RNA sequence: GUCCCCUUCGUCUAGUGGUUAGGACACCGCCCUUUCACGGCGGCAACACGGGUUCGAACCCCGUAGGGGACGCCA
């Protein structure tokens, strides 16, 4: 490992899905690694044997892959610092514990949960502060220790933390942070079951994996001084730390399920595309600066990303802006990519092109969908709404907006106009040849003039008859994409 | 309760001693138009408060208030 090579990591615990907070942490690490041409490591923190599940791990990996955040070392990839799951690194932690024992920086703690609970209660009752542990076993007489050991009493290992002084570091995001040592208690380093705690495993892994920058959520700030004490106890040089601000809900409370979607897969299911998710997440807590387009691809983000521009204040998640970024990506995407997104959505519904429709320029599903998406243009702003926007191009039993129908079609005038329009088209357009938008428009305008109507008085009823909706893309283009047989058929049907 | 952090339009943010405090989302209006979008143009809207420092503070210092986070043999 070269000295100045950046090595960063994302270290989720497999106890749930990949939520936006985790996704953003992963993203920032990934962006930094890619920007610096460093290495991005994925490490699985599964030291909690109760809560870790294979299903969660799958979900997290799926989420990362969906976002396009590829890792250089980790599960499925291997690497020189493996294994990359903490549950498989027990020997590494054991060696580190031995080192701490040799240096007399840890001690055994025999306190049971009940005892701890009792002393905490007592402290509270007497109005004394209780900040996690009272150092009881630190002062245990040797004879007592021997007795407990002989009895086989379960014990964990606690770090002997310095009682006075200060521990500080220069945080990449907020600058100097310092803690008085007396507020840091002798936390557990190895549990009674022999597994390391999070704080211990993180330090050992970050060190043995050569991590140079630890970029994580702000909720880890208070763990940092304790971790620095572990580095110190082991005689290791700590990495640089950067704590990213939290992501808040619209109510400025920590973002959670009750705010709406929080897992990246939920966003995917709601029609958000990964490029947009990545783009939006990057904008949350980081800024491109005064100039520059906010809408960026991952490549653009990598080029622009800088830790210096990461904000120190928590940011509220804005679903509206995500939608906007999403629509921008969809709109700017090249036609092939747009079609690739649309095709599976249509296929899932069994909607496919039929040559009998006589649509000019369309010969199969691909060419037809290309036509439809071109016609939709900027209206194609979400994957979720796409089926509603296209249903009437594929089915005759498309939904009809009742209010629009009542206003435009239901009355005698509406029906008469539609009947007249149907006949005019039937007469003017050759039955065996596809008609273009201009041809439809000519018929409509001619009839309008002949009947002394405004063109709109034909157009609006036709739109409802043809699409079921009061609004749509340009109606003549819609007619062209529907094809003559269906246009005439639907007009007649609506005319009753 | 203890410790730590944060504070520019409703939201995301630019800004690091002298700016008409800029952009984006949302919202409103106008234009475009067969409707709806898109797009274009314009508008509304912010330096939490109080003291300092300074010729001059959004920017520096100190308080206050508000918000967030952490206090596990969870991670």
XYZ file of C-alpha atoms (C1' of nucleotides) in Angstrom:
571
model
C 0.000 0.000 0.000
C 1.499 3.277 -1.050
C 1.805 5.925 1.619
C -0.448 8.561 0.161
C -3.043 6.335 -1.427
C -6.462 7.212 -0.123
C -8.312 4.270 1.342
C -11.841 4.816 2.564
C -14.589 2.445 3.512
C -18.300 2.046 3.978
C -19.048 -0.230 6.892
C -22.742 -1.006 7.246
C -24.139 -3.440 9.739
C -26.510 -5.908 8.125
C -29.454 -5.228 10.375
C -31.829 -3.654 7.876
C -32.090 -2.188 4.420
C -29.858 0.484 2.956
C -31.436 3.748 4.064
C -30.694 7.159 2.600
C -28.384 8.130 5.428
C -26.244 5.082 4.893
C -26.454 5.522 1.152
C -25.163 9.052 1.401
C -22.311 8.010 3.675
C -21.412 5.314 1.176
C -21.705 7.806 -1.664
C -19.421 10.383 -0.089
C -16.793 7.762 0.626
C -17.103 6.441 -2.895
C -16.929 9.901 -4.440
C -13.876 10.742 -2.413
C -12.156 7.479 -3.327
C -12.911 7.918 -7.007
C -11.967 11.584 -6.975
C -8.653 10.793 -5.337
C -8.134 7.630 -7.341
C -8.061 5.814 -4.055
C -9.604 2.602 -2.875
C -13.172 2.099 -1.700
C -13.601 -0.765 0.735
C -16.873 -2.368 1.729
C -16.756 -3.947 5.141
C -19.587 -5.712 6.913
C -19.971 -4.957 10.588
C -21.808 -8.017 11.762
C -20.548 -8.380 15.299
C -24.083 -8.252 16.618
C -24.957 -11.883 16.317
C -28.571 -11.346 17.265
C -29.520 -8.798 14.690
C -27.319 -9.454 11.705
C -29.054 -11.281 8.879
C -28.108 -12.516 5.456
C -31.242 -10.928 4.025
C -30.130 -7.510 5.237
C -26.717 -7.986 3.764
C -28.303 -8.837 0.427
C -30.525 -5.784 0.582
C -27.602 -3.492 1.323
C -25.487 -4.919 -1.455
C -28.412 -4.681 -3.845
C -28.855 -1.052 -2.862
C -25.213 -0.195 -3.422
C -25.185 -1.942 -6.758
C -28.350 -0.191 -7.823
C -26.767 3.148 -6.999
C -23.692 2.134 -8.941
C -21.372 2.431 -5.966
C -18.855 -0.266 -6.757
C -16.268 -1.274 -4.199
C -12.689 -2.299 -4.836
C -12.346 -4.585 -1.856
C -15.003 -6.385 0.106
C -17.674 -9.040 -0.184
C -17.634 -10.680 -3.572
C -14.468 -8.845 -4.475
C -11.900 -10.048 -1.991
C -8.766 -7.996 -1.494
C -5.490 -7.976 0.383
C -7.013 -7.038 3.739
C -9.731 -9.641 3.960
C -11.822 -11.154 5.214
C -14.199 -8.196 5.018
C -16.890 -9.386 7.379
C -16.132 -8.769 11.013
C -17.577 -12.088 12.060
C -14.735 -13.704 10.145
C -12.006 -11.577 11.659
C -12.088 -12.861 15.211
C -8.392 -13.841 15.218
C -7.462 -10.284 14.304
C -9.397 -8.887 17.252
C -8.017 -11.542 19.532
C -4.484 -10.518 18.645
C -5.318 -6.867 19.262
C -6.864 -7.744 22.610
C -3.748 -9.627 23.557
C -1.752 -6.549 22.732
C -3.958 -4.469 24.996
C -3.598 -7.028 27.748
C 0.173 -7.024 27.406
C 0.176 -3.276 27.676
C -2.222 -3.443 30.620
C -4.681 -1.159 28.872
C -7.712 -3.374 29.474
C -9.225 -5.117 32.437
C -11.846 -7.746 32.963
C -15.274 -6.652 34.062
C -17.510 -9.140 35.811
C -20.472 -6.879 36.353
C -23.724 -8.439 35.286
C -26.488 -6.505 33.605
C -28.473 -6.657 36.814
C -25.669 -5.208 38.904
C -25.093 -2.464 36.427
C -28.768 -1.699 36.321
C -28.949 -1.590 40.113
C -26.000 0.746 40.492
C -27.322 3.002 37.772
C -30.658 3.207 39.544
C -28.952 3.931 42.832
C -26.892 6.681 41.270
C -29.994 8.242 39.802
C -31.857 8.017 43.078
C -29.027 9.805 44.833
C -28.869 12.376 42.116
C -25.413 11.321 41.039
C -24.443 11.348 37.380
C -24.239 8.011 35.619
C -22.495 8.139 32.314
C -22.310 4.495 31.355
C -19.971 2.781 33.744
C -18.625 3.548 37.179
C -15.257 1.785 36.900
C -16.238 -0.794 39.505
C -14.114 -3.664 38.192
C -11.170 -1.434 37.467
C -10.533 -1.382 41.169
C -11.213 -5.038 41.847
C -8.717 -6.710 44.241
C -6.632 -9.479 42.731
C -8.151 -12.048 45.057
C -11.631 -11.163 43.923
C -10.640 -11.456 40.282
C -9.135 -14.841 40.915
C -12.268 -15.969 42.710
C -14.528 -14.842 39.862
C -12.302 -16.558 37.355
C -12.244 -19.753 39.311
C -16.018 -19.654 39.414
C -16.080 -19.244 35.665
C -18.017 -16.049 35.918
C -18.573 -14.438 32.508
C -16.544 -11.335 31.900
C -16.023 -8.735 29.255
C -12.969 -6.575 28.672
C -13.016 -2.849 29.229
C -10.520 -0.261 28.145
C -8.621 1.524 30.881
C -9.278 5.083 29.759
C -7.295 8.089 30.917
C -9.089 9.810 33.829
C -7.901 13.316 33.054
C -6.757 15.437 30.162
C -8.388 16.021 26.817
C -8.722 14.002 23.646
C -9.102 15.899 20.408
C -8.856 15.630 16.664
C -9.187 17.874 13.653
C -12.364 16.854 11.941
C -12.363 17.241 8.177
C -15.876 18.654 8.244
C -16.085 20.790 11.366
C -12.530 21.389 12.458
C -11.200 20.840 15.947
C -13.241 18.680 18.239
C -12.267 17.963 21.787
C -13.584 16.023 24.730
C -12.614 16.059 28.358
C -11.311 12.609 29.187
C -13.356 12.358 32.350
C -16.550 12.125 30.340
C -15.285 9.073 28.476
C -16.046 5.950 30.462
C -14.312 2.593 30.385
C -16.421 1.149 27.625
C -16.383 -2.502 26.667
C -13.941 -3.581 24.045
C -14.613 -7.307 23.920
C -17.965 -8.720 24.954
C -18.422 -11.657 27.260
C -19.217 -13.788 24.224
C -15.748 -13.082 22.875
C -16.972 -10.815 20.079
C -15.484 -7.355 19.806
C -17.742 -4.373 20.306
C -18.300 -1.978 17.463
C -15.802 0.534 18.798
C -13.043 -2.010 19.072
C -13.676 -3.769 15.786
C -13.814 -0.480 13.907
C -10.453 0.614 15.194
C -8.780 -2.717 14.578
C -10.259 -3.032 11.105
C -9.639 0.523 10.013
C -6.057 0.152 11.091
C -5.378 -3.271 9.675
C -7.136 -2.356 6.452
C -5.048 0.750 6.058
C -8.000 3.125 6.066
C -6.752 6.695 5.721
C -10.007 8.630 6.098
C -13.004 7.674 8.157
C -16.027 9.462 6.728
C -19.150 8.626 8.655
C -22.331 10.068 10.076
C -22.323 12.745 12.713
C -23.942 10.291 15.108
C -20.498 8.734 15.529
C -18.821 11.840 16.895
C -19.104 10.799 20.485
C -17.530 7.437 19.701
C -14.471 9.058 18.242
C -12.647 10.037 21.436
C -13.038 6.516 22.768
C -11.736 5.110 19.531
C -8.795 7.480 19.640
C -8.022 6.108 23.073
C -7.944 2.628 21.615
C -5.553 3.758 18.901
C -3.418 5.262 21.569
C -3.526 2.174 23.748
C -2.425 0.087 20.815
C 0.248 2.540 19.787
C -1.363 3.077 16.398
C -1.667 6.262 14.384
C -5.325 7.080 13.861
C -6.762 7.941 10.438
C -8.342 11.292 9.650
C -11.966 11.648 10.639
C -14.777 13.467 8.920
C -18.292 13.480 10.308
C -21.059 14.206 7.853
C -24.118 16.031 9.133
C -27.317 14.108 9.689
C -30.148 13.935 7.223
C -33.372 15.305 8.693
C -36.976 14.868 7.708
C -39.081 17.817 6.538
C -39.919 18.455 10.200
C -36.228 18.641 11.067
C -36.341 15.475 13.085
C -34.007 12.668 12.194
C -35.251 11.151 8.938
C -37.278 8.014 9.580
C -39.947 5.794 8.112
C -42.749 8.023 9.218
C -41.485 10.745 6.882
C -42.048 8.489 3.875
C -39.610 6.460 1.883
C -36.207 6.024 3.499
C -34.716 2.907 1.968
C -33.162 3.302 -1.430
C -35.216 0.431 -2.747
C -38.386 2.276 -1.854
C -37.236 5.164 -3.962
C -36.459 2.798 -6.783
C -39.974 1.398 -6.509
C -41.352 4.901 -6.646
C -39.774 5.507 -9.989
C -36.600 7.260 -8.960
C -33.660 6.326 -11.127
C -30.272 5.670 -9.523
C -28.542 8.555 -11.286
C -31.051 10.956 -9.751
C -30.803 9.390 -6.318
C -27.033 9.682 -6.371
C -27.213 13.227 -7.663
C -29.698 14.336 -5.037
C -27.920 12.607 -2.175
C -24.685 14.272 -3.201
C -26.389 17.645 -3.042
C -27.537 16.954 0.490
C -24.752 18.248 2.671
C -22.397 18.985 -0.147
C -22.448 21.760 -2.671
C -21.015 22.184 -6.107
C -20.425 25.838 -5.368
C -21.715 29.099 -6.737
C -21.663 28.195 -10.390
C -22.441 25.014 -12.146
C -25.395 22.869 -12.958
C -26.743 20.897 -10.036
C -27.861 18.133 -12.340
C -24.881 15.849 -12.662
C -24.007 12.306 -13.501
C -21.803 10.256 -11.211
C -18.846 11.037 -13.465
C -19.477 14.738 -13.063
C -19.847 14.370 -9.325
C -16.581 12.493 -9.057
C -14.793 15.225 -10.918
C -16.237 17.994 -8.753
C -16.362 16.314 -5.383
C -14.396 17.804 -2.560
C -14.491 17.155 1.151
C -13.888 20.846 1.679
C -17.355 21.644 0.425
C -19.134 19.295 2.795
C -21.449 21.205 5.091
C -21.413 21.053 8.837
C -25.113 21.594 9.423
C -27.808 18.957 9.132
C -29.922 19.016 5.976
C -33.610 18.300 5.536
C -34.597 15.783 2.913
C -36.734 17.372 0.184
C -38.804 14.886 -1.792
C -39.854 17.586 -4.259
C -36.327 18.367 -5.205
C -35.512 14.698 -5.630
C -38.417 14.446 -8.069
C -37.115 17.450 -9.911
C -33.610 16.034 -10.196
C -35.159 12.781 -11.346
C -37.156 14.448 -14.088
C -34.130 16.372 -15.237
C -32.120 13.202 -15.610
C -34.945 11.528 -17.472
C -35.284 14.477 -19.799
C -31.600 14.814 -20.580
C -31.057 11.135 -21.069
C -30.433 9.878 -24.573
C -33.349 8.125 -26.318
C -31.795 4.684 -26.118
C -31.480 4.937 -22.383
C -35.001 6.255 -21.981
C -36.339 3.390 -24.042
C -34.357 0.907 -21.986
C -36.085 2.203 -18.886
C -39.554 2.212 -20.405
C -39.508 -1.161 -22.110
C -39.560 -3.342 -18.986
C -42.311 -1.240 -17.464
C -44.507 -1.820 -20.494
C -43.528 -5.461 -20.769
C -44.528 -6.023 -17.163
C -48.035 -4.992 -18.138
C -48.072 -6.979 -21.300
C -48.461 -3.891 -23.443
C -47.046 -4.255 -26.913
C -47.262 -2.799 -30.348
C -49.729 -4.098 -32.903
C -49.075 -3.468 -36.648
C -52.819 -3.247 -37.221
C -52.696 0.172 -35.601
C -51.071 1.587 -38.718
C -48.697 3.942 -37.020
C -46.292 5.616 -39.408
C -42.651 5.003 -38.606
C -43.411 2.222 -36.158
C -42.690 -1.357 -36.999
C -42.155 -3.037 -33.668
C -42.184 -2.384 -29.946
C -38.849 -0.576 -29.997
C -39.680 1.860 -32.745
C -43.147 2.383 -31.353
C -41.908 3.133 -27.867
C -39.332 5.493 -29.323
C -42.171 7.376 -30.972
C -44.183 7.522 -27.775
C -41.300 8.742 -25.668
C -40.393 11.390 -28.213
C -43.991 12.510 -28.133
C -43.990 12.615 -24.356
C -40.816 14.679 -24.334
C -40.467 16.509 -21.048
C -43.654 14.907 -19.783
C -41.672 11.764 -19.132
C -40.544 12.872 -15.714
C -41.098 9.817 -13.594
C -41.024 6.091 -14.097
C -43.959 5.754 -11.783
C -46.372 7.826 -13.812
C -45.313 6.439 -17.168
C -47.962 3.691 -17.337
C -50.738 6.207 -16.730
C -49.330 8.383 -19.460
C -49.169 5.574 -21.976
C -52.039 3.267 -21.144
C -54.344 4.560 -23.896
C -51.721 3.831 -26.522
C -51.938 0.146 -25.756
C -55.390 -0.608 -24.481
C -58.973 0.199 -25.331
C -60.133 -0.037 -21.737
C -58.101 2.939 -20.623
C -59.384 4.954 -17.689
C -61.508 7.996 -18.443
C -61.508 11.173 -16.439
C -65.184 11.567 -15.531
C -65.098 15.317 -15.171
C -63.340 15.851 -18.489
C -65.790 13.505 -20.184
C -68.758 15.327 -18.737
C -67.459 18.672 -19.896
C -66.238 17.801 -23.352
C -68.042 14.723 -24.576
C -71.218 13.995 -22.684
C -73.429 16.791 -24.049
C -75.271 16.679 -27.349
C -72.880 19.223 -28.840
C -69.840 17.174 -27.940
C -71.251 13.989 -29.369
C -72.285 15.669 -32.575
C -68.868 17.133 -33.080
C -67.167 13.854 -32.447
C -69.476 12.091 -34.848
C -68.802 14.691 -37.492
C -65.075 14.472 -36.877
C -65.094 10.697 -37.139
C -66.901 10.849 -40.470
C -64.650 13.592 -41.798
C -61.595 11.536 -41.009
C -63.038 8.392 -42.379
C -63.748 10.219 -45.614
C -60.533 12.219 -45.901
C -57.908 9.766 -44.795
C -57.100 6.706 -46.884
C -58.105 3.614 -44.941
C -55.163 1.536 -45.979
C -52.396 4.028 -45.358
C -50.899 5.419 -42.141
C -51.726 9.065 -41.655
C -49.360 11.699 -40.285
C -50.074 14.399 -37.732
C -50.404 17.047 -40.414
C -53.124 15.082 -42.167
C -55.169 14.798 -38.984
C -54.706 18.456 -38.281
C -55.913 19.386 -41.730
C -59.097 17.410 -41.286
C -59.774 18.971 -37.913
C -59.171 22.518 -39.060
C -61.170 22.076 -42.200
C -64.126 20.691 -40.311
C -63.884 23.469 -37.767
C -64.056 26.073 -40.474
C -66.884 24.347 -42.247
C -68.905 24.065 -39.038
C -67.976 27.532 -37.877
C -66.365 26.223 -34.754
C -63.139 27.123 -33.070
C -60.594 24.362 -33.584
C -60.489 23.918 -29.839
C -64.141 22.957 -29.808
C -63.205 19.861 -31.759
C -59.812 19.326 -30.234
C -60.882 19.163 -26.631
C -63.630 16.593 -27.044
C -61.334 14.584 -29.278
C -58.619 14.588 -26.665
C -60.950 13.146 -24.060
C -62.392 10.615 -26.474
C -58.968 9.484 -27.579
C -56.988 9.555 -24.351
C -59.565 9.615 -21.593
C -57.831 12.653 -20.193
C -58.277 16.376 -20.343
C -54.642 16.877 -21.106
C -52.112 15.120 -23.218
C -49.244 15.625 -25.589
C -50.017 17.455 -28.849
C -53.270 15.928 -30.000
C -52.327 15.536 -33.662
C -49.165 13.709 -32.719
C -51.222 11.570 -30.398
C -53.543 10.745 -33.288
C -50.632 9.826 -35.465
C -49.238 7.552 -32.766
C -52.651 5.982 -32.207
C -53.136 5.235 -35.888
C -56.168 5.778 -38.089
C -58.205 2.707 -37.153
C -58.119 3.477 -33.468
C -58.661 7.198 -33.897
C -61.779 6.751 -35.973
C -62.970 3.902 -33.798
C -62.642 5.814 -30.568
C -64.250 8.948 -31.938
C -67.240 6.931 -33.103
C -67.467 5.060 -29.876
C -67.446 8.311 -27.882
C -70.025 9.845 -30.158
C -72.238 6.966 -29.118
C -29.739 15.272 33.371
C -24.460 15.320 31.279
C -21.353 16.031 26.995
C -20.806 17.524 21.815
C -22.342 19.990 17.458
C -25.359 23.161 14.310
C -28.103 28.103 12.946
C -28.297 32.582 5.370
C -35.286 32.735 1.754
C -40.443 27.330 3.593
C -36.259 23.608 1.742
C -31.033 22.607 -0.366
C -27.295 26.118 -0.608
C -23.335 30.348 -2.519
C -20.841 33.653 0.530
C -15.156 33.700 4.655
C -14.796 42.087 6.811
C -17.022 46.508 2.253
C -22.207 42.198 -2.478
C -28.529 45.667 -4.892
C -26.824 38.913 0.043
C -26.356 34.973 -5.670
C -28.412 30.116 -7.451
C -31.769 25.739 -7.189
C -36.606 23.293 -5.436
C -41.456 24.739 -4.083
C -45.002 28.763 -4.746
C -47.220 33.027 -7.729
C -47.594 35.812 -12.466
C -46.604 36.449 -17.728
C -45.042 34.402 -22.507
C -45.208 30.040 -25.698
C -49.798 26.953 -26.887
C -55.241 22.791 -29.024
C -54.818 21.041 -23.200
C -50.921 19.588 -19.761
C -45.968 19.546 -19.254
C -41.216 21.372 -21.041
C -38.907 25.941 -21.979
C -38.301 31.397 -21.475
C -39.088 35.848 -18.557
C -40.439 38.038 -13.934
C -42.045 37.970 -8.696
C -42.462 36.568 -3.416
C -38.929 35.196 0.216
C -33.255 34.740 4.399
C -28.245 36.374 7.338
C -32.254 33.314 14.890
C -31.640 37.098 18.945
C -28.498 40.282 22.155
C -23.895 42.224 23.157
C -18.960 43.241 21.703
C -14.240 43.855 18.112
C -13.862 47.136 13.783
C -14.170 53.034 9.962
C -17.275 48.889 8.384
C -19.927 42.718 9.970
C -23.885 37.112 7.232
C -18.573 36.499 7.811
C -14.366 37.421 14.052
C -15.424 36.943 19.809
C -18.969 36.230 23.975
C -23.785 35.158 25.647
C -29.114 33.744 24.834
C -32.693 31.087 22.267
C -33.948 27.214 19.025
C -32.637 22.638 16.666
C -29.860 18.102 16.244
C -26.737 14.179 18.051
C -24.456 11.017 21.755
C -24.517 8.955 26.584
C -25.396 -0.001 25.511
C -21.530 -6.407 26.534
C -26.255 -1.976 19.233
C -23.747 -0.452 15.251
